[in-house]
Amino acid sequence: MKKSMSNKSISRGNVSQLAHKEMGFKEAGFKKSVGITVIATVMMAVLMVGAVSVMARSQRRSDSADSSSSRSSMSKRRMNMGNEIVRFENLKDRDLVVKGFELTERTRIDINATVAALGGKVLNAYGWILDAETREPVWLMEEVDTDSRGRSSVLRELEDHMTLPAGKYEAYFYVGHRSSWSGSISIGEIDDLEDFFEELGDKLGELGDELEVHLTDLFDDDDYDDRNDDNSRDGSERRRRLREKWNNGARKIFSIGEGGSLSKKELRALEMSISADAKTFKTKTFKEASSPSLDSKLDIVNFTEVNDDERLTQGFSLKHETVIAVKAQGEYSGSGNIFVDRGWIINAETGEKVWGMDKWSTRYAGGAKKNRYSNDTITLPAGNYVAFYMSDDSHSSEEWNAPPPHDPLNYGLRLSVKSASDRSSIGEFTYDPDKNVIFALDRARNNEYLTQGFTLAKETRLRVLCYGEFAFNSFADYGWIEDIATMEPVWEMTEDNTDYGGGATKNRVFDNVITLPAGDYMAGYVSDGSHSYRSWNSAKPSDPTKWGLTVYGVGSQSDFSSVKLFDEAPVGSGVLVSLTRVGDDEEVSDHFSLDKKTRVTISALGEGMNGNMYDYGWVENANSGEIVWKMRYRKTRSAGGADKNRMVTATVTLEAGDYDVIFVTDGSHSFQRFNARQPRNPQRWGIIVSSK
């Protein structure tokens, strides 16, 4: 079900292995280097060459004094220590280390540490202590509690103490990676800044983990303080208005402050120890008994210590109504307003989501601002369910690209019951994602137009799963379902009704249940010339094979006999003229006659911008040449895809007589030659006149 962890990770739920165990992660800086950084580095090197020899002589004397002072200070601290419970030393860049200890009685502990603060304000190498049972921090290290160490502008020293009750605890120490940035980000001369960086990241295969971290800070509202859990919707509205302002043409400046890195000498100096008077207490490390919070006996689902690029799935069955504890941690991207690492639960019979992570139901989890956690209790009726957890390609238990949450051992999703008696009501359930499929327009490639007609004999509930591409405020790859009689969509993908689909932020997914009355319908899916199945130009979605549209029956007793499929939409007997699939530089026409005064319906799909139409149609009296109806921009609405795709449906009353229908196109953007995102129904590019 879940692949085994790297030998550098901490074994799930095995607290006996936590004692005196260190967890290290492979060193990795930016995977993508930026030319400006190289140029700046060379320039700085040239400027500094002249000062190196002078500084070196001074620095050697300073280093010698600092080293002597440091050894003396550390020696004094160790002389004052009692029994040492925990010691972290010999640390490396990107290390996250943990050791467990148990206090057998109420005890005072002394904490001594040498830590680091790049930029002088924010600790990037620091420690904390967690209660192993409640999973809540009992001690956190803050920069204000530290003092400068010697002449170093980076290293800080801490001496602290506290009294803890008897219990089990976990001590952690984290070393921020060398490419950590200090400084600030400001806004300046770029239009549509958020979309610009999203698209740039997509095209370059992601600019780097740090950029994502700092863009998150940029797009979080200044008045929004995660640490105080001020999860007001007012903050979201302010951010929405800010983006709207950018989209309307506000021009600003983007700048990143200078950062720094820990030298090898500074890394060697990092350490943390926890000790107490051996005469007043006894200590022991974790042995066979593990913390109840990590006890898997009550677990229904345990997706913890999640790695990069994972999609975990587990089904379970409830024999009767059950109260379930849900603990989840994930990564929230403020720039995209999405959880890029997240968990959720669905009803396996209906496909409906019964629980999921969102900004308003989660809280700050410690470490980087993007770390969020949920601690919920939900009640589910008897039935079959599926738990999911999905992670993107960075910031996970495999490798943290920013400070980890306070409880990194439980990063992911855990579902559990409260007692062993409740555990007996849980059964196994094998989830088949392709069960009840009615039809699938999936694995969509570049420049595809896929359709499937279906007839419902009665009102029917359908589960619709649709993956698509959303960028620059519109869909490039998307699906829809329309009523053939009215040619109006009864369902379509929108930004509001879709969720993040994994991978690149532009991947969106709709997965929900809709209800349609009896009738004839046409489902469609259209894709542009890039980012599709097996041709991804940025990170692929969580389920690449489902790129497209899939429709399912709902429930184990789905009545497939009430659904019939067809390929071509039936042409009604009332169609008078059909001029469709019109290409570039064409003028097509047809003729119809009415023997009495008749109400006719005219549907047209063409190209228009800035109040003008370029591909359009009209109806004129064949005898007088009078135009009785014309496609005008102000009467049209969006037809999906590019903004210039326009459609109109109108009903007019015509006297008995002869009529000509004409449709003209210019030299670009027409059927099979669209130069921008194609509309929902590209095959209808043209005009249709019917008497119904």
XYZ file of C-alpha atoms in Angstrom:
692
model
C 0.000 0.000 0.000
C 2.749 2.512 0.951
C 6.269 2.295 -0.281
C 9.021 1.889 2.272
C 10.858 4.932 3.481
C 14.442 5.893 2.772
C 16.970 4.647 5.314
C 17.349 8.259 6.322
C 13.770 8.565 7.511
C 12.208 7.611 10.829
C 10.275 4.351 10.870
C 6.539 4.937 11.177
C 5.113 4.345 14.624
C 8.264 2.702 15.999
C 9.096 4.929 18.917
C 11.570 2.377 20.259
C 13.810 3.379 17.376
C 13.586 7.069 18.236
C 15.961 6.850 21.183
C 19.369 8.221 20.261
C 18.453 8.072 16.576
C 19.307 10.806 14.139
C 17.510 11.525 10.928
C 19.491 13.169 8.122
C 18.377 14.221 4.720
C 20.419 14.462 1.552
C 21.846 17.849 0.807
C 20.230 19.689 -2.051
C 20.282 23.314 -2.987
C 18.514 24.859 -5.907
C 17.880 22.256 -8.583
C 17.557 25.057 -11.110
C 20.288 27.721 -11.144
C 19.510 31.211 -12.353
C 21.930 33.149 -14.501
C 21.531 36.321 -12.489
C 22.714 34.521 -9.365
C 25.884 33.392 -11.167
C 26.618 36.900 -12.462
C 26.041 38.443 -9.051
C 28.310 35.873 -7.421
C 31.147 36.571 -9.898
C 30.832 40.319 -9.378
C 30.912 39.948 -5.622
C 33.975 37.704 -5.860
C 35.846 40.312 -7.933
C 35.007 43.085 -5.494
C 36.094 41.038 -2.500
C 39.456 39.762 -3.816
C 41.336 42.852 -2.703
C 40.071 42.536 0.859
C 40.654 38.820 1.326
C 44.315 38.887 2.360
C 43.781 41.617 4.959
C 40.655 39.982 6.352
C 42.260 36.555 6.470
C 45.026 37.639 8.882
C 42.506 39.386 11.101
C 40.055 36.499 10.895
C 42.653 33.907 11.949
C 43.337 35.863 15.122
C 39.581 36.311 15.679
C 38.839 32.637 15.008
C 41.493 31.585 17.458
C 40.036 33.809 20.159
C 36.473 32.705 19.396
C 37.468 29.056 19.422
C 39.233 29.385 22.759
C 36.288 31.300 24.225
C 33.815 28.767 22.843
C 35.695 25.783 24.274
C 35.930 27.506 27.641
C 32.209 28.402 27.651
C 31.172 24.903 26.586
C 33.448 23.326 29.173
C 31.843 25.409 31.930
C 28.355 24.459 30.762
C 29.210 20.768 30.726
C 30.674 21.015 34.239
C 27.310 22.370 35.416
C 25.346 19.608 33.702
C 23.901 16.646 35.537
C 22.893 13.522 33.670
C 22.788 14.266 29.939
C 19.572 12.973 28.376
C 19.949 14.205 24.815
C 22.873 15.519 22.771
C 22.809 16.697 19.171
C 26.159 17.493 17.544
C 28.127 16.883 14.332
C 25.181 18.279 12.416
C 25.029 18.777 8.676
C 23.134 21.016 6.305
C 19.425 19.963 6.043
C 19.612 17.647 9.057
C 16.460 16.919 11.007
C 17.404 14.823 14.038
C 15.235 13.437 16.836
C 15.793 11.573 20.091
C 13.219 10.287 22.537
C 13.414 10.306 26.333
C 11.142 9.440 29.237
C 10.883 11.140 32.626
C 9.740 8.934 35.478
C 8.793 11.878 37.708
C 8.319 15.639 37.583
C 11.743 16.962 36.659
C 13.626 20.164 35.939
C 15.639 19.971 32.734
C 18.416 22.269 31.531
C 18.753 23.053 27.839
C 21.967 24.380 26.314
C 22.371 25.031 22.622
C 24.375 26.770 19.944
C 22.025 27.688 17.116
C 22.084 29.870 14.005
C 20.113 32.840 12.719
C 20.842 33.811 9.127
C 19.969 37.463 8.713
C 20.039 37.956 12.476
C 16.288 37.694 13.114
C 14.978 34.259 12.176
C 16.499 31.041 13.474
C 17.325 28.653 10.677
C 19.056 26.073 12.897
C 17.146 25.445 16.097
C 15.494 22.857 18.359
C 12.243 22.086 20.152
C 10.678 19.480 22.474
C 7.422 17.654 21.776
C 5.103 15.764 24.131
C 5.121 12.287 22.568
C 1.534 11.579 23.587
C -0.292 14.821 22.848
C 2.003 15.616 19.880
C 2.070 19.232 21.061
C 5.291 21.199 21.637
C 6.177 21.796 25.290
C 9.224 23.940 24.540
C 10.067 26.065 21.518
C 13.281 27.936 20.832
C 12.891 31.603 19.908
C 15.551 34.015 18.638
C 14.731 36.503 21.410
C 15.762 33.884 23.984
C 19.266 33.591 22.534
C 22.439 35.661 22.855
C 25.126 36.407 20.319
C 28.044 34.009 20.394
C 31.346 35.853 20.399
C 31.853 37.944 17.292
C 29.738 35.748 15.066
C 26.835 37.469 13.314
C 25.147 34.105 12.754
C 25.718 31.849 15.753
C 23.570 32.278 18.847
C 23.746 30.670 22.304
C 20.915 29.609 24.538
C 20.727 28.513 28.175
C 17.250 27.660 29.395
C 15.465 25.427 31.866
C 11.944 24.203 32.528
C 10.081 21.641 34.609
C 8.259 18.804 32.855
C 5.838 16.271 34.332
C 6.530 12.564 34.071
C 5.997 11.338 30.530
C 7.523 10.629 27.150
C 9.066 13.350 25.038
C 10.820 13.862 21.740
C 13.635 16.370 21.207
C 14.255 17.705 17.690
C 16.930 19.788 15.993
C 16.661 21.147 12.453
C 19.345 22.755 10.294
C 18.008 24.966 7.515
C 19.649 24.331 4.165
C 22.409 26.446 2.691
C 20.180 28.095 0.128
C 17.862 29.569 2.765
C 17.001 33.171 1.993
C 16.907 36.019 4.421
C 15.756 39.483 3.479
C 12.383 40.393 2.093
C 10.227 40.375 -1.003
C 8.506 43.504 -2.248
C 6.038 44.111 -5.051
C 6.897 46.252 -8.051
C 6.795 46.718 -11.907
C 5.134 43.523 -13.214
C 1.584 43.007 -14.473
C -0.409 40.010 -13.186
C 2.481 38.958 -10.965
C 1.014 35.784 -9.522
C 0.015 34.320 -12.891
C 3.341 35.373 -14.386
C 5.346 33.349 -11.890
C 2.933 30.421 -12.023
C 3.287 30.206 -15.796
C 7.039 30.823 -15.695
C 7.403 28.046 -13.157
C 5.369 25.723 -15.358
C 7.401 26.473 -18.491
C 10.782 26.077 -16.788
C 9.761 22.970 -14.899
C 9.495 24.918 -11.606
C 11.978 27.648 -10.726
C 12.858 26.193 -7.341
C 11.545 25.380 -3.907
C 12.664 28.657 -2.328
C 10.722 30.741 -4.849
C 7.559 28.890 -3.890
C 8.217 29.464 -0.196
C 8.692 33.210 -0.581
C 5.865 33.674 -3.071
C 3.654 32.097 -0.409
C 4.665 34.871 1.967
C 4.126 37.467 -0.750
C 0.569 36.446 -1.515
C -0.453 35.951 2.115
C -2.224 39.081 3.309
C -0.171 41.197 5.729
C -3.059 41.269 8.172
C -3.329 37.501 8.161
C -1.333 35.906 10.952
C -1.234 32.113 10.750
C 0.531 31.856 14.066
C -2.446 33.421 15.798
C -4.904 31.352 13.751
C -6.734 34.438 12.513
C -8.487 32.375 9.832
C -10.939 35.070 8.845
C -12.530 35.053 5.428
C -11.909 38.819 5.333
C -8.229 38.059 4.737
C -9.123 35.890 1.763
C -11.298 38.663 0.351
C -8.492 41.184 0.728
C -6.110 38.867 -1.132
C -8.719 38.392 -3.861
C -9.043 42.152 -4.293
C -5.265 42.512 -4.400
C -4.964 39.959 -7.215
C -7.836 41.667 -9.012
C -5.955 44.946 -8.806
C -2.859 43.335 -10.344
C -4.961 41.782 -13.086
C -6.377 45.210 -13.940
C -2.915 46.523 -14.718
C -1.210 47.588 -11.473
C 2.538 47.570 -12.089
C 4.960 46.875 -9.295
C 8.519 45.787 -8.547
C 9.662 42.341 -7.475
C 12.871 42.067 -5.463
C 14.464 39.465 -3.249
C 16.718 40.350 -0.356
C 20.201 38.927 -0.022
C 20.575 35.695 1.862
C 23.400 33.722 3.389
C 24.558 30.243 4.319
C 26.210 28.449 7.175
C 29.915 27.815 6.805
C 31.454 24.466 7.689
C 32.806 26.016 10.866
C 29.347 27.278 11.834
C 27.837 23.848 11.151
C 30.448 22.231 13.415
C 29.533 24.656 16.187
C 25.832 23.723 16.181
C 24.739 21.578 19.108
C 21.979 21.070 21.641
C 21.922 19.164 24.938
C 19.246 18.409 27.530
C 20.315 17.423 31.043
C 19.236 17.351 34.673
C 20.541 16.481 38.119
C 20.915 12.709 38.190
C 20.177 12.624 41.929
C 16.623 13.904 41.609
C 15.194 11.847 38.773
C 15.581 8.783 36.653
C 15.508 8.696 32.894
C 15.066 5.922 30.425
C 14.823 5.824 26.708
C 11.893 4.349 24.811
C 11.893 0.584 24.953
C 9.181 -1.829 23.876
C 6.224 0.318 24.878
C 5.495 3.077 22.397
C 3.577 6.282 22.805
C -0.203 5.840 22.575
C -0.285 8.608 19.982
C 1.836 6.442 17.711
C 0.026 3.202 18.553
C -1.157 1.649 15.304
C -3.630 -0.698 17.016
C -6.358 1.949 16.852
C -5.488 3.131 13.363
C -7.804 2.664 10.421
C -5.487 4.439 7.990
C -1.891 5.485 8.615
C -0.326 7.602 5.878
C 2.482 9.304 7.796
C 6.040 10.335 6.941
C 4.824 10.911 3.406
C 7.484 11.293 0.707
C 7.550 13.525 -2.356
C 5.223 12.707 -5.260
C 3.063 10.175 -3.448
C -0.574 9.280 -4.049
C -1.750 6.979 -1.271
C -5.120 5.242 -1.274
C -6.781 2.902 1.225
C -10.368 1.696 1.423
C -12.155 0.766 4.656
C -15.626 -0.396 5.640
C -17.732 0.652 8.640
C -20.233 -1.887 9.978
C -22.159 0.806 11.840
C -22.023 4.529 12.527
C -18.555 5.304 13.907
C -16.738 8.273 15.404
C -13.344 8.697 13.755
C -10.409 10.858 14.814
C -8.762 12.554 11.824
C -5.240 13.952 12.168
C -3.665 15.445 9.088
C -0.724 17.637 8.163
C -0.030 19.172 4.799
C 1.527 21.966 2.785
C -0.522 24.997 1.830
C 0.525 27.170 -1.102
C -0.622 30.709 -0.448
C 0.261 31.779 -4.001
C -2.223 29.295 -5.437
C -4.591 29.109 -2.452
C -4.323 25.316 -2.558
C -3.045 22.427 -0.491
C -0.252 20.845 -2.511
C 0.150 18.116 0.145
C -3.262 17.086 1.439
C -5.620 14.303 2.486
C -9.313 13.645 1.958
C -11.996 10.948 2.379
C -14.758 9.974 -0.055
C -17.849 7.802 0.125
C -16.883 4.895 -2.138
C -20.468 4.337 -3.303
C -21.279 7.907 -4.324
C -17.834 9.413 -4.848
C -18.817 12.352 -2.641
C -16.129 13.900 -0.453
C -17.009 13.479 3.233
C -13.896 15.165 4.660
C -11.030 17.199 3.276
C -8.350 19.720 4.195
C -8.939 23.375 3.479
C -7.552 26.662 4.732
C -10.405 27.303 7.132
C -10.412 23.895 8.849
C -6.644 23.762 9.463
C -4.218 25.588 11.705
C -0.565 26.580 11.659
C 1.532 23.473 12.374
C 4.829 25.130 13.294
C 7.947 25.690 11.217
C 7.283 27.257 7.826
C 4.035 29.186 7.458
C 2.860 26.782 4.790
C 2.755 23.877 7.279
C -0.877 23.293 8.294
C -2.584 20.655 10.392
C -6.070 19.438 11.176
C -7.233 17.628 14.299
C -10.866 16.694 13.650
C -13.471 14.251 14.862
C -16.060 13.109 12.328
C -18.986 10.698 12.488
C -19.534 8.484 9.465
C -22.538 6.190 8.871
C -22.108 2.534 7.948
C -20.688 2.127 4.453
C -17.545 1.923 2.370
C -15.035 4.754 2.281
C -11.697 5.610 0.718
C -8.926 7.713 2.259
C -6.456 9.533 0.011
C -3.256 11.458 0.568
C -1.368 13.222 -2.190
C 1.937 15.123 -2.090
C 3.742 17.242 -4.642
C 7.427 17.063 -5.566
C 8.881 18.970 -2.612
C 8.684 19.649 1.137
C 7.858 16.311 2.719
C 9.386 13.768 5.085
C 11.724 12.842 2.247
C 13.295 16.293 2.251
C 12.121 19.566 3.781
C 12.710 22.669 1.652
C 11.681 24.910 4.562
C 11.395 24.399 8.338
C 9.339 21.260 9.057
C 6.215 21.209 11.226
C 6.555 20.627 14.962
C 5.445 17.007 14.560
C 7.252 15.780 11.425
C 6.791 12.106 12.380
C 3.065 12.461 11.702
C 3.258 14.386 8.436
C 0.411 12.986 6.348
C -2.983 11.533 7.299
C -4.064 9.273 10.166
C -7.545 7.957 10.850
C -8.206 6.144 14.113
C -10.943 5.055 16.491
C -11.057 5.834 20.188
C -11.095 2.314 21.602
C -10.337 -1.302 20.741
C -14.064 -2.104 20.780
C -14.624 0.468 18.027
C -11.801 -1.105 16.040
C -13.843 -4.301 15.675
C -16.425 -2.411 13.617
C -13.843 -1.602 10.938
C -13.588 -3.912 7.968
C -11.472 -4.108 4.834
C -12.647 -2.693 1.547
C -10.863 -2.919 -1.801
C -11.358 0.244 -3.799
C -11.780 -0.117 -7.561
C -11.533 3.360 -9.148
C -12.973 2.077 -12.452
C -16.094 0.509 -10.985
C -19.381 1.832 -12.417
C -17.753 3.656 -15.351
C -20.417 4.592 -17.925
C -17.992 6.161 -20.399
C -14.509 7.666 -20.370
C -13.004 10.419 -22.499
C -9.673 10.078 -20.719
C -5.973 9.997 -21.611
C -6.632 13.136 -23.665
C -3.652 14.176 -25.817
C -2.744 17.541 -27.360
C -5.306 19.240 -29.623
C -8.050 16.722 -28.986
C -11.779 17.151 -29.280
C -13.598 14.207 -27.693
C -17.362 13.713 -27.438
C -19.798 11.124 -26.163
C -23.573 11.334 -26.410
C -25.875 9.672 -23.901
C -29.585 9.433 -23.214
C -31.077 9.229 -19.719
C -34.433 7.472 -19.506
C -35.069 8.961 -16.073
C -33.593 11.438 -13.605
C -30.137 10.066 -12.760
C -27.303 10.826 -10.377
C -23.902 10.721 -12.040
C -20.401 11.051 -10.673
C -18.273 13.255 -12.928
C -14.463 13.119 -12.766
C -12.679 15.631 -14.974
C -9.041 16.771 -15.012
C -8.058 19.897 -16.925
C -5.595 22.744 -17.292
C -6.334 26.204 -15.892
C -3.904 29.088 -16.439
C -4.183 32.834 -16.980
C -7.727 32.843 -15.603
C -9.217 30.398 -18.119
C -9.260 26.707 -18.980
C -7.082 25.396 -21.805
C -8.089 21.735 -21.357
C -11.578 21.179 -19.968
C -14.819 19.215 -20.136
C -18.551 19.880 -20.180
C -21.974 18.267 -20.599
C -24.712 19.999 -22.569
C -28.410 19.476 -23.203
C -28.744 18.643 -26.896
C -32.225 20.159 -27.116
C -31.137 23.595 -25.850
C -27.431 23.377 -26.711
C -26.807 24.881 -23.265
C -24.261 23.401 -20.819
C -25.800 21.633 -17.825
C -22.356 21.143 -16.301
C -18.899 22.488 -17.101
C -15.543 22.952 -15.397
C -15.022 26.299 -13.699
C -12.355 27.661 -11.406
C -14.818 27.687 -8.510
C -16.132 24.124 -8.829
C -12.720 22.475 -9.297
C -9.918 21.620 -6.888
C -6.160 21.385 -7.212
C -5.362 18.247 -9.228
C -1.813 17.594 -8.053
C 1.482 18.419 -9.754
C 1.569 21.849 -11.394
C -0.801 24.381 -9.858
C -2.590 24.711 -13.198
C -3.840 21.103 -12.944
C -7.473 21.209 -11.797
C -9.985 18.454 -11.109
C -13.750 18.222 -10.693
C -14.879 15.116 -8.784
C -18.448 15.281 -7.609
C -21.987 14.011 -8.120
C -24.508 15.812 -10.335
C -28.188 15.056 -11.013
C -29.625 15.286 -14.533
C -33.254 14.906 -15.650
C -34.271 12.522 -18.418
C -33.092 13.712 -21.824
C -30.386 13.658 -24.485
C -26.929 14.948 -23.593
C -23.545 15.409 -25.211
C -20.378 15.252 -23.107
C -17.284 16.863 -24.525
C -13.608 17.420 -23.735
C -11.181 19.690 -25.550
C -7.424 20.220 -25.145
C -4.970 22.755 -26.507
C -1.524 22.130 -28.003
C 0.428 21.472 -24.812
C 0.362 19.866 -21.365
C -1.687 16.733 -21.850
C -1.420 12.992 -21.338
C 2.185 11.858 -21.991
C 3.081 15.370 -23.197
C 3.306 17.292 -19.916
C 5.154 20.611 -20.051
C 5.195 20.819 -16.253
C 4.411 18.521 -13.332
C 1.725 15.980 -14.223
C -1.509 15.632 -12.182
C -2.079 13.092 -9.449
C -3.771 10.626 -11.831
C -2.440 11.259 -15.355
C -4.491 8.470 -16.972
C -7.698 10.303 -16.003
C -6.748 13.488 -17.870
C -10.053 14.121 -19.583
C -13.652 13.364 -18.592
C -15.048 10.197 -16.985
C -18.687 9.636 -15.979
C -19.708 6.992 -13.428
C -22.918 5.540 -12.109
C -23.534 6.295 -8.442
C -23.909 3.546 -5.855
C -23.455 -0.211 -5.888
C -26.936 -0.631 -7.406
C -26.376 1.705 -10.363
C -29.062 1.234 -13.033
C -27.101 1.177 -16.286
C -30.212 0.146 -18.212
C -31.503 3.727 -17.968
C -28.415 5.073 -19.781
C -27.846 4.626 -23.528
C -24.796 5.879 -25.417
C -24.553 7.292 -28.935
C -21.731 8.897 -30.905
C -23.377 11.530 -33.107
C -25.962 13.963 -31.777
C -29.343 13.272 -33.379
C -30.306 15.940 -35.912
C -33.808 17.157 -35.105
C -36.462 17.307 -37.805
C -36.826 21.030 -37.147
C -33.330 21.944 -38.424
C -33.706 24.356 -41.351
C -30.056 25.220 -42.022
C -26.799 23.911 -40.541
C -23.565 25.675 -41.559
C -20.907 24.363 -39.177
C -17.209 23.390 -39.110
C -16.415 26.565 -41.030
C -12.697 27.183 -41.709
C -10.531 30.255 -42.388
C -11.455 32.792 -45.097
C -14.788 31.249 -45.913
C -18.203 32.598 -46.802
C -20.815 29.842 -46.710
C -24.546 30.144 -47.220
C -27.759 28.157 -47.449
C -31.456 28.792 -48.056
C -34.750 27.945 -46.327
C -38.419 28.774 -46.904
C -41.335 29.259 -44.531
C -44.945 28.790 -45.652
C -46.310 30.615 -42.626
C -45.278 32.944 -39.838
C -42.828 30.898 -37.694
C -40.708 31.246 -34.571
C -37.175 30.047 -35.311
C -34.146 29.456 -33.074
C -30.752 30.654 -34.279
C -27.539 29.382 -32.687
C -24.196 30.787 -33.795
C -20.593 30.335 -32.669
C -17.861 32.689 -33.882
C -14.986 35.035 -33.077
C -15.323 38.471 -31.557
C -13.195 40.938 -29.586
C -13.512 44.466 -28.242
C -17.091 44.838 -29.395
C -16.487 43.586 -32.942
C -17.260 40.262 -34.635
C -14.792 38.675 -37.084
C -16.377 35.248 -37.654
C -20.148 35.675 -37.608
C -23.442 34.967 -39.350
C -26.727 36.572 -40.280
C -30.140 35.839 -41.803
C -31.569 37.989 -44.601
C -34.740 38.092 -46.671
C -33.847 36.423 -49.984
C -36.069 38.756 -51.995
C -35.406 42.168 -50.427
C -31.927 41.555 -49.026
C -33.065 42.954 -45.671
C -31.110 41.545 -42.706
C -33.657 40.125 -40.264
C -31.099 38.882 -37.735
C -27.347 39.364 -37.224
C -24.793 38.086 -34.731
C -23.697 41.164 -32.773
C -20.980 41.149 -30.102
C -23.061 42.772 -27.385
C -25.626 39.972 -27.654
C -23.060 37.162 -27.368
C -21.615 35.357 -24.381
C -18.495 33.326 -23.720
C -18.328 30.009 -25.560
C -15.528 28.596 -23.415
C -11.798 28.624 -24.102
C -10.362 31.928 -25.315
C -12.350 35.067 -24.491
C -12.834 35.761 -28.202
C -14.906 32.587 -28.634
C -18.454 33.962 -28.645
C -21.815 32.284 -28.917
C -25.437 33.347 -29.112
C -28.818 31.613 -29.062
C -31.746 33.731 -30.165
C -35.428 33.169 -30.972
C -37.042 35.353 -33.634
C -40.388 35.337 -35.449
C -40.193 35.365 -39.254
C -42.951 35.970 -41.763
C -43.671 33.428 -44.494
C -41.099 33.743 -47.269
C -37.623 32.810 -48.501
C -34.495 33.417 -46.424
C -30.728 33.134 -46.874
C -28.346 32.214 -44.062
C -24.710 33.387 -44.378
C -21.631 32.814 -42.234
C -18.237 34.447 -42.885
C -14.784 34.006 -41.336
C -11.527 35.930 -41.473
C -8.051 34.477 -42.010
C -7.475 32.957 -38.580
C -9.008 31.202 -35.591
C -11.631 28.909 -37.056
C -12.535 25.220 -37.009
C -9.378 23.043 -36.849
C -7.207 26.178 -37.119
C -7.777 27.855 -33.763
C -4.894 30.151 -32.820
C -6.074 30.384 -29.221
C -8.003 28.116 -26.881
C -10.837 26.500 -28.745
C -14.472 26.738 -27.587
C -16.562 24.090 -25.889
C -18.040 22.830 -29.146
C -15.551 23.621 -31.912
C -17.470 21.486 -34.422
C -20.334 24.016 -34.191
C -18.231 26.918 -35.449
C -20.824 28.492 -37.693
C -24.612 28.908 -37.557
C -27.686 26.660 -37.125
C -31.305 27.689 -37.743
C -34.160 25.473 -36.555
C -37.917 25.749 -36.196
C -37.912 24.329 -32.676
